Tab-separated table of C-alpha atoms in Angstrom:
chain	number	residue	atom	x	y	z
A	204	UNK	CA	-0.097	0.013	0.507
A	205	UNK	CA	1.469	3.240	-1.289
A	206	UNK	CA	0.345	7.054	-0.710
A	207	UNK	CA	-1.377	9.491	-2.211
A	208	UNK	CA	1.749	11.160	-4.178
A	209	UNK	CA	3.760	8.431	-4.507
A	210	UNK	CA	0.544	6.697	-6.240
A	211	UNK	CA	0.344	10.647	-7.976
A	212	UNK	CA	3.797	10.434	-9.114
A	213	UNK	CA	4.093	6.958	-11.210
A	214	UNK	CA	1.367	8.142	-12.728
A	215	UNK	CA	2.956	11.855	-13.979
A	216	UNK	CA	5.602	9.922	-15.506
A	217	UNK	CA	3.677	7.297	-17.071
A	218	UNK	CA	4.528	7.585	-20.772
A	219	UNK	CA	1.568	7.961	-22.911
A	220	UNK	CA	0.445	6.573	-27.376
A	221	UNK	CA	-1.868	9.681	-27.819
A	222	UNK	CA	-2.399	10.134	-31.101
A	223	UNK	CA	-2.819	13.671	-33.361
A	224	UNK	CA	-5.997	14.531	-35.592
A	225	UNK	CA	-6.876	17.025	-37.019
A	226	UNK	CA	-9.760	19.725	-36.173
A	227	UNK	CA	-11.600	22.579	-37.906
A	228	UNK	CA	-10.936	25.239	-35.282
A	229	UNK	CA	-14.853	25.591	-34.307
A	230	UNK	CA	-14.564	22.213	-32.449
A	231	UNK	CA	-11.475	22.181	-30.950
A	232	UNK	CA	-12.416	24.074	-28.115
A	233	UNK	CA	-11.109	22.583	-24.867
A	234	UNK	CA	-8.144	20.499	-26.627
A	235	UNK	CA	-4.118	21.310	-26.975
A	236	UNK	CA	-2.164	21.827	-29.947
A	237	UNK	CA	0.555	18.682	-31.168
A	238	UNK	CA	1.838	21.440	-32.938
A	239	UNK	CA	3.622	24.956	-33.178
A	240	UNK	CA	1.156	26.861	-35.219
A	241	UNK	CA	2.525	29.896	-37.711
A	242	UNK	CA	0.902	32.978	-38.792
A	243	UNK	CA	-0.210	32.505	-42.606
A	244	UNK	CA	0.210	36.454	-43.531
A	245	UNK	CA	1.054	40.206	-42.095
A	246	UNK	CA	-1.142	41.156	-39.637
A	247	UNK	CA	-2.109	43.572	-40.182
A	248	UNK	CA	-2.153	42.689	-43.365
A	249	UNK	CA	-1.984	46.548	-44.344
A	250	UNK	CA	-1.765	50.124	-43.321
A	251	UNK	CA	-4.678	50.715	-41.707
A	252	UNK	CA	-6.421	53.366	-39.693
A	253	UNK	CA	-7.601	52.073	-35.938
A	254	UNK	CA	-10.331	55.368	-35.899
A	255	UNK	CA	-13.069	57.367	-37.834
A	256	UNK	CA	-11.136	60.468	-39.349
A	257	UNK	CA	-8.765	62.040	-41.858
A	258	UNK	CA	-5.355	60.669	-43.005
A	259	UNK	CA	-2.709	63.185	-44.272
A	260	UNK	CA	1.161	62.897	-44.497
A	261	UNK	CA	1.883	65.010	-41.226
A	262	UNK	CA	3.697	68.443	-41.370
A	263	UNK	CA	4.649	70.197	-38.303
A	264	UNK	CA	2.128	73.266	-37.705
A	265	UNK	CA	-0.185	72.217	-39.883
A	266	UNK	CA	-3.273	73.439	-39.174
A	267	UNK	CA	-6.169	73.133	-42.322
A	268	UNK	CA	-5.868	70.744	-45.245
A	269	UNK	CA	-7.838	70.128	-48.101
A	270	UNK	CA	-10.440	67.404	-47.990
A	271	UNK	CA	-10.222	65.485	-51.773
A	272	UNK	CA	-12.021	61.967	-51.263
A	273	UNK	CA	-12.478	59.232	-48.466
A	274	UNK	CA	-11.571	55.477	-47.534
A	275	UNK	CA	-14.018	53.453	-45.781
A	276	UNK	CA	-13.410	49.718	-44.781
A	277	UNK	CA	-12.971	47.039	-47.375
A	278	UNK	CA	-12.034	49.977	-50.087
A	279	UNK	CA	-9.562	47.954	-52.646
A	280	UNK	CA	-7.944	51.247	-53.338
A	281	UNK	CA	-8.214	54.808	-51.061
A	282	UNK	CA	-7.842	57.961	-53.443
A	283	UNK	CA	-4.920	59.579	-53.708
A	284	UNK	CA	-3.479	63.187	-52.503
A	285	UNK	CA	-0.515	65.535	-52.330
A	286	UNK	CA	0.687	66.877	-48.993
A	287	UNK	CA	-1.573	69.574	-48.548
A	288	UNK	CA	-4.646	67.775	-48.999
A	289	UNK	CA	-6.432	64.942	-46.503
A	290	UNK	CA	-8.420	61.954	-47.209
A	291	UNK	CA	-11.717	60.985	-44.874
A	292	UNK	CA	-11.135	57.939	-43.753
A	293	UNK	CA	-13.002	55.085	-41.341
A	294	UNK	CA	-11.455	52.643	-39.161
A	295	UNK	CA	-10.777	49.688	-40.538
A	296	UNK	CA	-10.009	51.367	-44.156
A	297	UNK	CA	-6.161	51.034	-45.784
A	298	UNK	CA	-4.016	54.120	-45.016
A	299	UNK	CA	-3.668	56.403	-48.161
A	300	UNK	CA	-0.172	55.921	-50.192
A	301	UNK	CA	1.452	58.722	-48.926
A	302	UNK	CA	-0.418	58.557	-45.485
A	303	UNK	CA	1.273	58.510	-41.839
A	304	UNK	CA	-1.241	59.995	-39.382
A	305	UNK	CA	-4.915	60.378	-38.911
A	306	UNK	CA	-6.456	63.119	-37.043
A	307	UNK	CA	-9.796	61.280	-35.096
A	308	UNK	CA	-12.868	63.717	-36.817
A	309	UNK	CA	-13.386	64.528	-32.781
A	310	UNK	CA	-10.952	66.952	-33.370
A	311	UNK	CA	-11.811	68.473	-36.708
A	312	UNK	CA	-13.959	71.137	-37.961
A	313	UNK	CA	-15.307	70.638	-40.944
A	314	UNK	CA	-16.250	73.731	-43.689
A	315	UNK	CA	-17.345	72.162	-47.188
A	316	UNK	CA	-14.127	70.684	-48.950
A	317	UNK	CA	-11.487	71.854	-45.985
A	318	UNK	CA	-10.935	70.781	-43.014
A	319	UNK	CA	-9.336	72.616	-39.873
A	320	UNK	CA	-8.109	71.824	-36.235
A	321	UNK	CA	-5.201	72.179	-33.328
A	322	UNK	CA	-2.021	71.324	-34.122
A	323	UNK	CA	-1.405	70.323	-30.481
A	324	UNK	CA	-4.497	67.260	-31.667
A	325	UNK	CA	-2.350	65.681	-34.389
A	326	UNK	CA	0.655	63.781	-33.929
A	327	UNK	CA	3.065	62.015	-36.561
A	328	UNK	CA	1.927	58.340	-36.737
A	329	UNK	CA	-1.213	58.582	-34.653
A	330	UNK	CA	-4.191	56.032	-35.232
A	331	UNK	CA	-2.299	54.724	-38.023
A	332	UNK	CA	-2.441	50.451	-37.503
A	333	UNK	CA	0.836	49.482	-39.287
A	334	UNK	CA	0.968	46.154	-41.482
A	335	UNK	CA	2.604	43.317	-39.437
A	336	UNK	CA	2.906	44.774	-35.893
A	337	UNK	CA	0.420	42.159	-34.541
A	338	UNK	CA	2.698	39.261	-36.131
A	339	UNK	CA	4.210	38.437	-39.244
A	340	UNK	CA	3.570	35.590	-42.133
A	341	UNK	CA	5.467	32.779	-40.760
A	342	UNK	CA	5.536	34.293	-37.398
A	343	UNK	CA	4.808	31.259	-34.311
A	344	UNK	CA	1.600	32.661	-32.533
A	345	UNK	CA	0.269	29.094	-30.733
A	346	UNK	CA	2.784	27.546	-28.795
A	347	UNK	CA	2.667	23.377	-28.813
A	348	UNK	CA	0.832	22.489	-25.852
A	349	UNK	CA	-1.348	25.426	-25.603
A	350	UNK	CA	-4.543	25.559	-25.374
A	351	UNK	CA	-7.734	26.446	-27.718
A	352	UNK	CA	-9.852	28.725	-26.088
A	353	UNK	CA	-12.347	30.500	-27.927
A	354	UNK	CA	-9.605	33.389	-27.846
A	355	UNK	CA	-6.871	31.115	-29.479
A	356	UNK	CA	-9.656	30.763	-31.335
A	357	UNK	CA	-10.590	34.154	-32.942
A	358	UNK	CA	-6.782	34.379	-33.307
A	359	UNK	CA	-6.355	31.399	-35.757
A	360	UNK	CA	-9.253	32.724	-37.783
A	361	UNK	CA	-7.768	36.146	-37.558
A	362	UNK	CA	-4.316	34.530	-40.264
A	363	UNK	CA	-6.336	32.162	-41.738
A	364	UNK	CA	-5.956	28.948	-39.709
A	365	UNK	CA	-9.236	26.931	-40.526
A	366	UNK	CA	-7.874	23.620	-39.448
A	367	UNK	CA	-5.426	22.241	-36.151
A	368	UNK	CA	-3.550	19.431	-34.709
A	369	UNK	CA	-4.714	18.930	-31.188
A	370	UNK	CA	-4.019	15.752	-29.732
A	371	UNK	CA	-7.035	13.128	-29.508
A	372	UNK	CA	-8.815	11.771	-26.178
A	373	UNK	CA	-8.460	8.387	-25.309
A	374	UNK	CA	-11.281	5.551	-26.203
A	375	UNK	CA	-12.877	4.786	-23.515
A	376	UNK	CA	-15.129	1.576	-21.830
A	377	UNK	CA	-16.526	1.494	-18.045
A	378	UNK	CA	-16.979	-1.729	-17.364
A	379	UNK	CA	-19.952	-2.819	-14.530
A	380	UNK	CA	-19.500	-5.006	-12.370
A	381	UNK	CA	-21.799	-6.401	-9.814
A	382	UNK	CA	-25.248	-8.566	-10.190
A	383	UNK	CA	-26.705	-6.450	-8.277
A	384	UNK	CA	-26.781	-4.058	-10.530
A	385	UNK	CA	-29.811	-2.435	-12.328
A	386	UNK	CA	-30.131	-0.701	-15.562
A	387	UNK	CA	-31.929	2.641	-14.880
A	388	UNK	CA	-35.870	2.576	-16.571
A	389	UNK	CA	-36.035	-0.724	-15.304
A	390	UNK	CA	-37.570	-1.213	-12.061
A	391	UNK	CA	-35.627	-2.506	-8.407
A	392	UNK	CA	-35.802	-6.259	-7.822
A	393	UNK	CA	-35.187	-7.528	-4.032
A	394	UNK	CA	-31.846	-6.887	-3.848
A	395	UNK	CA	-30.398	-5.011	-6.373
A	396	UNK	CA	-29.269	-0.887	-6.792
A	397	UNK	CA	-30.082	1.151	-9.822
A	398	UNK	CA	-26.645	2.232	-11.924
A	399	UNK	CA	-25.081	5.349	-10.834
A	400	UNK	CA	-21.794	4.793	-11.186
A	401	UNK	CA	-21.654	4.489	-15.205
A	402	UNK	CA	-23.871	7.713	-15.909
A	403	UNK	CA	-22.010	9.614	-13.592
A	404	UNK	CA	-18.792	8.928	-15.321
A	405	UNK	CA	-19.704	9.520	-18.785
A	406	UNK	CA	-21.263	12.685	-17.753
A	407	UNK	CA	-17.704	13.779	-17.080
A	408	UNK	CA	-16.553	11.890	-19.060
A	409	UNK	CA	-18.071	14.054	-21.418
A	410	UNK	CA	-17.134	17.285	-20.036
A	411	UNK	CA	-13.468	16.241	-20.038
A	412	UNK	CA	-14.220	16.331	-24.120
A	413	UNK	CA	-13.965	12.456	-24.566
A	414	UNK	CA	-16.237	12.064	-26.977
A	415	UNK	CA	-15.940	7.814	-27.429
A	416	UNK	CA	-17.523	6.387	-24.568
A	417	UNK	CA	-18.004	2.650	-24.376
A	418	UNK	CA	-20.610	1.728	-21.062
A	419	UNK	CA	-20.446	-2.383	-20.718
A	420	UNK	CA	-22.086	-4.271	-17.919
A	421	UNK	CA	-20.316	-7.669	-16.775
A	422	UNK	CA	-21.734	-10.497	-14.403
A	423	UNK	CA	-19.440	-11.644	-11.906
A	424	UNK	CA	-18.517	-14.553	-13.273
A	425	UNK	CA	-14.317	-14.630	-13.966
A	426	UNK	CA	-14.324	-15.913	-17.317
A	427	UNK	CA	-16.815	-12.828	-18.413
A	428	UNK	CA	-14.449	-10.203	-16.307
A	429	UNK	CA	-11.146	-11.992	-18.244
A	430	UNK	CA	-12.450	-11.867	-21.528
A	431	UNK	CA	-14.488	-8.268	-21.345
A	432	UNK	CA	-11.212	-7.222	-20.257
A	433	UNK	CA	-8.665	-8.600	-23.503
A	434	UNK	CA	-12.008	-6.807	-25.408
A	435	UNK	CA	-11.620	-3.702	-23.823
A	436	UNK	CA	-8.174	-3.357	-24.240
A	437	UNK	CA	-8.353	-4.599	-27.835
A	438	UNK	CA	-10.411	-2.209	-28.584
A	439	UNK	CA	-9.253	1.582	-26.291
A	440	UNK	CA	-7.327	3.335	-25.246
A	441	UNK	CA	-8.338	3.732	-21.265
A	442	UNK	CA	-10.206	1.213	-19.081
A	443	UNK	CA	-12.480	1.943	-16.359
A	444	UNK	CA	-13.929	-0.896	-14.063
A	445	UNK	CA	-16.183	-0.053	-11.328
A	446	UNK	CA	-16.378	-2.443	-8.474
A	447	UNK	CA	-15.062	-6.116	-8.713
A	448	UNK	CA	-11.380	-5.343	-7.621
A	449	UNK	CA	-11.668	-6.091	-3.278
A	450	UNK	CA	-11.408	-9.422	-2.163
A	451	UNK	CA	-14.599	-11.092	-1.786
A	452	UNK	CA	-15.487	-14.263	-3.757
A	453	UNK	CA	-17.018	-12.475	-6.401
A	454	UNK	CA	-14.839	-9.955	-7.422
A	455	UNK	CA	-12.517	-11.043	-10.426
A	456	UNK	CA	-10.765	-7.784	-11.385
A	457	UNK	CA	-7.546	-8.761	-9.853
A	458	UNK	CA	-7.341	-11.909	-11.676
A	459	UNK	CA	-8.223	-10.362	-15.356
A	460	UNK	CA	-5.541	-7.491	-15.355
A	461	UNK	CA	-3.406	-10.490	-14.815
A	462	UNK	CA	-4.228	-13.120	-16.935
A	463	UNK	CA	-4.811	-10.741	-19.289
A	464	UNK	CA	-0.501	-9.399	-18.659
A	465	UNK	CA	-1.352	-5.626	-17.348
A	466	UNK	CA	1.254	-4.157	-15.771
A	467	UNK	CA	0.558	-3.139	-12.418
A	468	UNK	CA	1.708	-0.190	-11.276
A	469	UNK	CA	-0.104	0.046	-7.406
A	470	UNK	CA	-3.033	-1.784	-5.296
A	471	UNK	CA	-4.184	-0.586	-2.786
A	472	UNK	CA	-3.946	3.639	-1.389
A	473	UNK	CA	-3.771	5.126	2.241
A	474	UNK	CA	-6.616	7.203	1.616
A	475	UNK	CA	-10.460	7.315	1.952
A	476	UNK	CA	-12.729	6.913	-0.132
A	477	UNK	CA	-11.132	4.603	-2.266
A	478	UNK	CA	-8.894	2.550	-0.590
A	479	UNK	CA	-8.305	-0.708	-2.931
A	480	UNK	CA	-7.580	1.054	-6.080
A	481	UNK	CA	-5.906	-0.616	-8.734
A	482	UNK	CA	-3.799	1.058	-11.684
A	483	UNK	CA	-2.537	-0.600	-14.444
A	484	UNK	CA	-1.139	-0.743	-18.110
A	485	UNK	CA	-0.145	-2.279	-20.788
A	486	UNK	CA	0.921	-1.659	-24.729
A	487	UNK	CA	0.663	1.983	-23.612
A	488	UNK	CA	-3.261	1.369	-22.566
A	489	UNK	CA	-4.424	2.773	-19.112
A	490	UNK	CA	-6.590	0.461	-16.973
A	491	UNK	CA	-8.543	1.984	-13.284
A	492	UNK	CA	-9.656	-0.363	-11.235
A	493	UNK	CA	-12.063	1.432	-9.013
A	494	UNK	CA	-14.249	0.487	-6.312
A	495	UNK	CA	-18.054	-0.076	-6.209
A	496	UNK	CA	-19.457	2.561	-4.222
A	497	UNK	CA	-20.120	6.109	-5.595
A	498	UNK	CA	-18.457	8.014	-3.502
A	499	UNK	CA	-15.320	6.103	-4.322
A	500	UNK	CA	-15.610	5.930	-8.122
A	501	UNK	CA	-15.995	9.455	-8.387
A	502	UNK	CA	-13.218	10.165	-5.735
A	503	UNK	CA	-11.091	8.152	-7.340
A	504	UNK	CA	-12.077	9.187	-10.930
A	505	UNK	CA	-10.994	13.091	-10.499
A	506	UNK	CA	-7.790	12.483	-8.434
A	507	UNK	CA	-5.927	9.828	-10.636
A	508	UNK	CA	-8.252	9.367	-13.656
A	509	UNK	CA	-8.617	12.072	-14.968
A	510	UNK	CA	-5.863	13.842	-14.716
A	511	UNK	CA	-4.080	11.574	-16.827
A	512	UNK	CA	-7.159	12.171	-18.926
A	513	UNK	CA	-6.137	15.396	-19.278
A	514	UNK	CA	-2.158	14.469	-19.395
A	515	UNK	CA	-3.138	11.974	-22.042
A	516	UNK	CA	-4.600	15.634	-24.323
A	517	UNK	CA	-1.918	17.371	-23.316
A	518	UNK	CA	-2.559	19.352	-20.710
A	519	UNK	CA	0.686	19.853	-19.402
A	520	UNK	CA	-0.834	21.416	-15.812
A	521	UNK	CA	-3.625	18.300	-15.730
A	522	UNK	CA	-2.185	17.432	-12.157
A	523	UNK	CA	-2.232	21.370	-10.873
A	524	UNK	CA	-6.036	21.808	-11.515
A	525	UNK	CA	-6.355	22.734	-7.341
A	526	UNK	CA	-6.551	25.270	-5.120
A	527	UNK	CA	-5.229	26.455	-2.174
A	528	UNK	CA	-8.328	27.309	0.375
A	529	UNK	CA	-8.849	28.175	4.104
A	530	UNK	CA	-10.445	25.565	6.024
A	531	UNK	CA	-13.989	27.539	7.461
A	532	UNK	CA	-13.813	24.858	10.750
A	533	UNK	CA	-12.015	22.474	13.047
A	534	UNK	CA	-12.013	19.005	11.491
A	535	UNK	CA	-10.793	16.287	13.486
A	536	UNK	CA	-9.531	12.441	11.739
A	537	UNK	CA	-9.310	9.340	12.736
A	538	UNK	CA	-7.201	7.080	10.587
A	539	UNK	CA	-3.648	7.260	9.299
A	540	UNK	CA	-5.276	8.312	5.441
A	541	UNK	CA	-4.716	10.816	2.822
A	542	UNK	CA	-9.013	11.647	2.657
A	543	UNK	CA	-11.010	13.283	0.269
A	544	UNK	CA	-14.234	14.781	1.853
A	545	UNK	CA	-17.082	16.679	0.311
A	546	UNK	CA	-16.530	20.110	-0.305
A	547	UNK	CA	-19.099	23.520	-0.774
A	548	UNK	CA	-17.103	26.878	-1.324
A	549	UNK	CA	-18.093	29.708	1.584
A	550	UNK	CA	-16.667	33.189	1.731
A	551	UNK	CA	-13.940	31.577	0.105
A	552	UNK	CA	-13.522	28.936	2.616
A	553	UNK	CA	-13.562	24.946	2.607
A	554	UNK	CA	-16.891	23.959	4.570
A	555	UNK	CA	-17.160	20.025	5.020
A	556	UNK	CA	-20.198	18.991	4.797
A	557	UNK	CA	-22.080	15.972	6.120
A	558	UNK	CA	-23.007	12.549	4.571
A	559	UNK	CA	-19.151	11.535	3.534
A	560	UNK	CA	-20.207	7.888	3.612
A	561	UNK	CA	-18.933	6.110	0.095
A	562	UNK	CA	-22.647	4.939	-0.806
A	563	UNK	CA	-24.532	8.640	0.349
A	564	UNK	CA	-24.855	10.662	-2.668
A	565	UNK	CA	-27.171	13.367	-0.866
A	566	UNK	CA	-23.762	15.571	-0.513
A	567	UNK	CA	-22.928	15.282	-4.099
A	568	UNK	CA	-25.797	17.305	-4.951
A	569	UNK	CA	-24.370	20.250	-3.100
A	570	UNK	CA	-20.618	20.118	-3.156
A	571	UNK	CA	-18.379	22.075	-5.042
A	572	UNK	CA	-15.346	20.054	-4.666
A	573	UNK	CA	-13.328	18.096	-2.438
A	574	UNK	CA	-10.616	19.317	0.015
A	575	UNK	CA	-7.494	16.587	0.369
A	576	UNK	CA	-6.937	16.534	4.069
A	577	UNK	CA	-3.402	15.467	4.406
A	578	UNK	CA	-2.745	11.456	6.060
A	579	UNK	CA	0.198	12.622	8.722
A	580	UNK	CA	-2.113	15.315	10.273
A	581	UNK	CA	-5.617	14.656	12.821
A	582	UNK	CA	-6.971	17.385	13.860
A	583	UNK	CA	-6.991	19.679	11.251
A	584	UNK	CA	-7.903	23.665	12.552
A	585	UNK	CA	-9.457	26.160	11.413
A	586	UNK	CA	-8.116	28.127	8.381
A	587	UNK	CA	-5.557	25.797	7.889
A	588	UNK	CA	-5.090	25.795	3.800
A	589	UNK	CA	-5.326	22.917	1.996
A	590	UNK	CA	-5.862	21.366	-1.518
A	591	UNK	CA	-9.033	21.879	-2.934
A	592	UNK	CA	-10.346	20.581	-6.049
A	593	UNK	CA	-12.976	21.842	-7.685
A	594	UNK	CA	-15.622	20.201	-10.362
């Protein structure tokens, strides 16, 4: 049995067999770039006005100019002009050849075909966006590993990038064990419970932009579990078991991973909930076996499976998605294990909720995430900074 920190260190060092796919930029939000992206053009691609106003060739002391035309955004070729003349210009319109400055319209008095202004309101180069000032063609505008956000999509579109190479999310299969598990919509028989783990995990996987998800229910029979895992490993990148990883007479997941020659990374952690958590790897593919109680399933998924998926997708900060927040009250532990407690944030502090049993789901409807209480601490005093993992 190893510590939580030791288990996470093992997972962080894993080499994952990532695949790359090309997605339209509008469909790539939440993914991470597999390669750097270069600009396909100078931005701006031409000198243009940053204001509605008048374009001219700046001269010291000049306060009156002859108006000889106008240039609007989208104009292919603005009118020509000479010194002493000006062009009415609008935001985004190309600068006329020879013009180097724009004076904003609010600073100008127009009288027929001439304009007047205070020379002190005119500065050479004012309100002009010059070609290539944002970036030049060939400049790297997004590094490999960058997360695609709406802001980055806007940048990519502005330089003509239509699609991008991103790390593909893993194909995931959820294997639900337990003869007592009944599908939603069916009537419960004596001794049965509804499948809460499958829908919860699917929901989380979709939140992580995992689209290829398969869910399988397998009976508590050794051969069935062994064969199901063999097929799952053949067709998927990541296998998630729920239940069947303890040492009961009907727990066959440990047998299945051994017979399928999955290399064990760790089994059993100094934590609650989720002490009998298993992690293994075969040919770059991952197997997680989570205890069956819903509290254990979600705690283990969020602490271990979620960051592995995020790493798979190229997130370099996958293991750092937590906050350090103060406890709102004293809390007493009774075990020498790391605990992950359902909690909510109140006025910037963490409040541990009632109903921490692994089977108890009421607190999940109120919680904002899990707070981690260290293995060595028996009493956590109010104000102590702890790691909080938001949902």
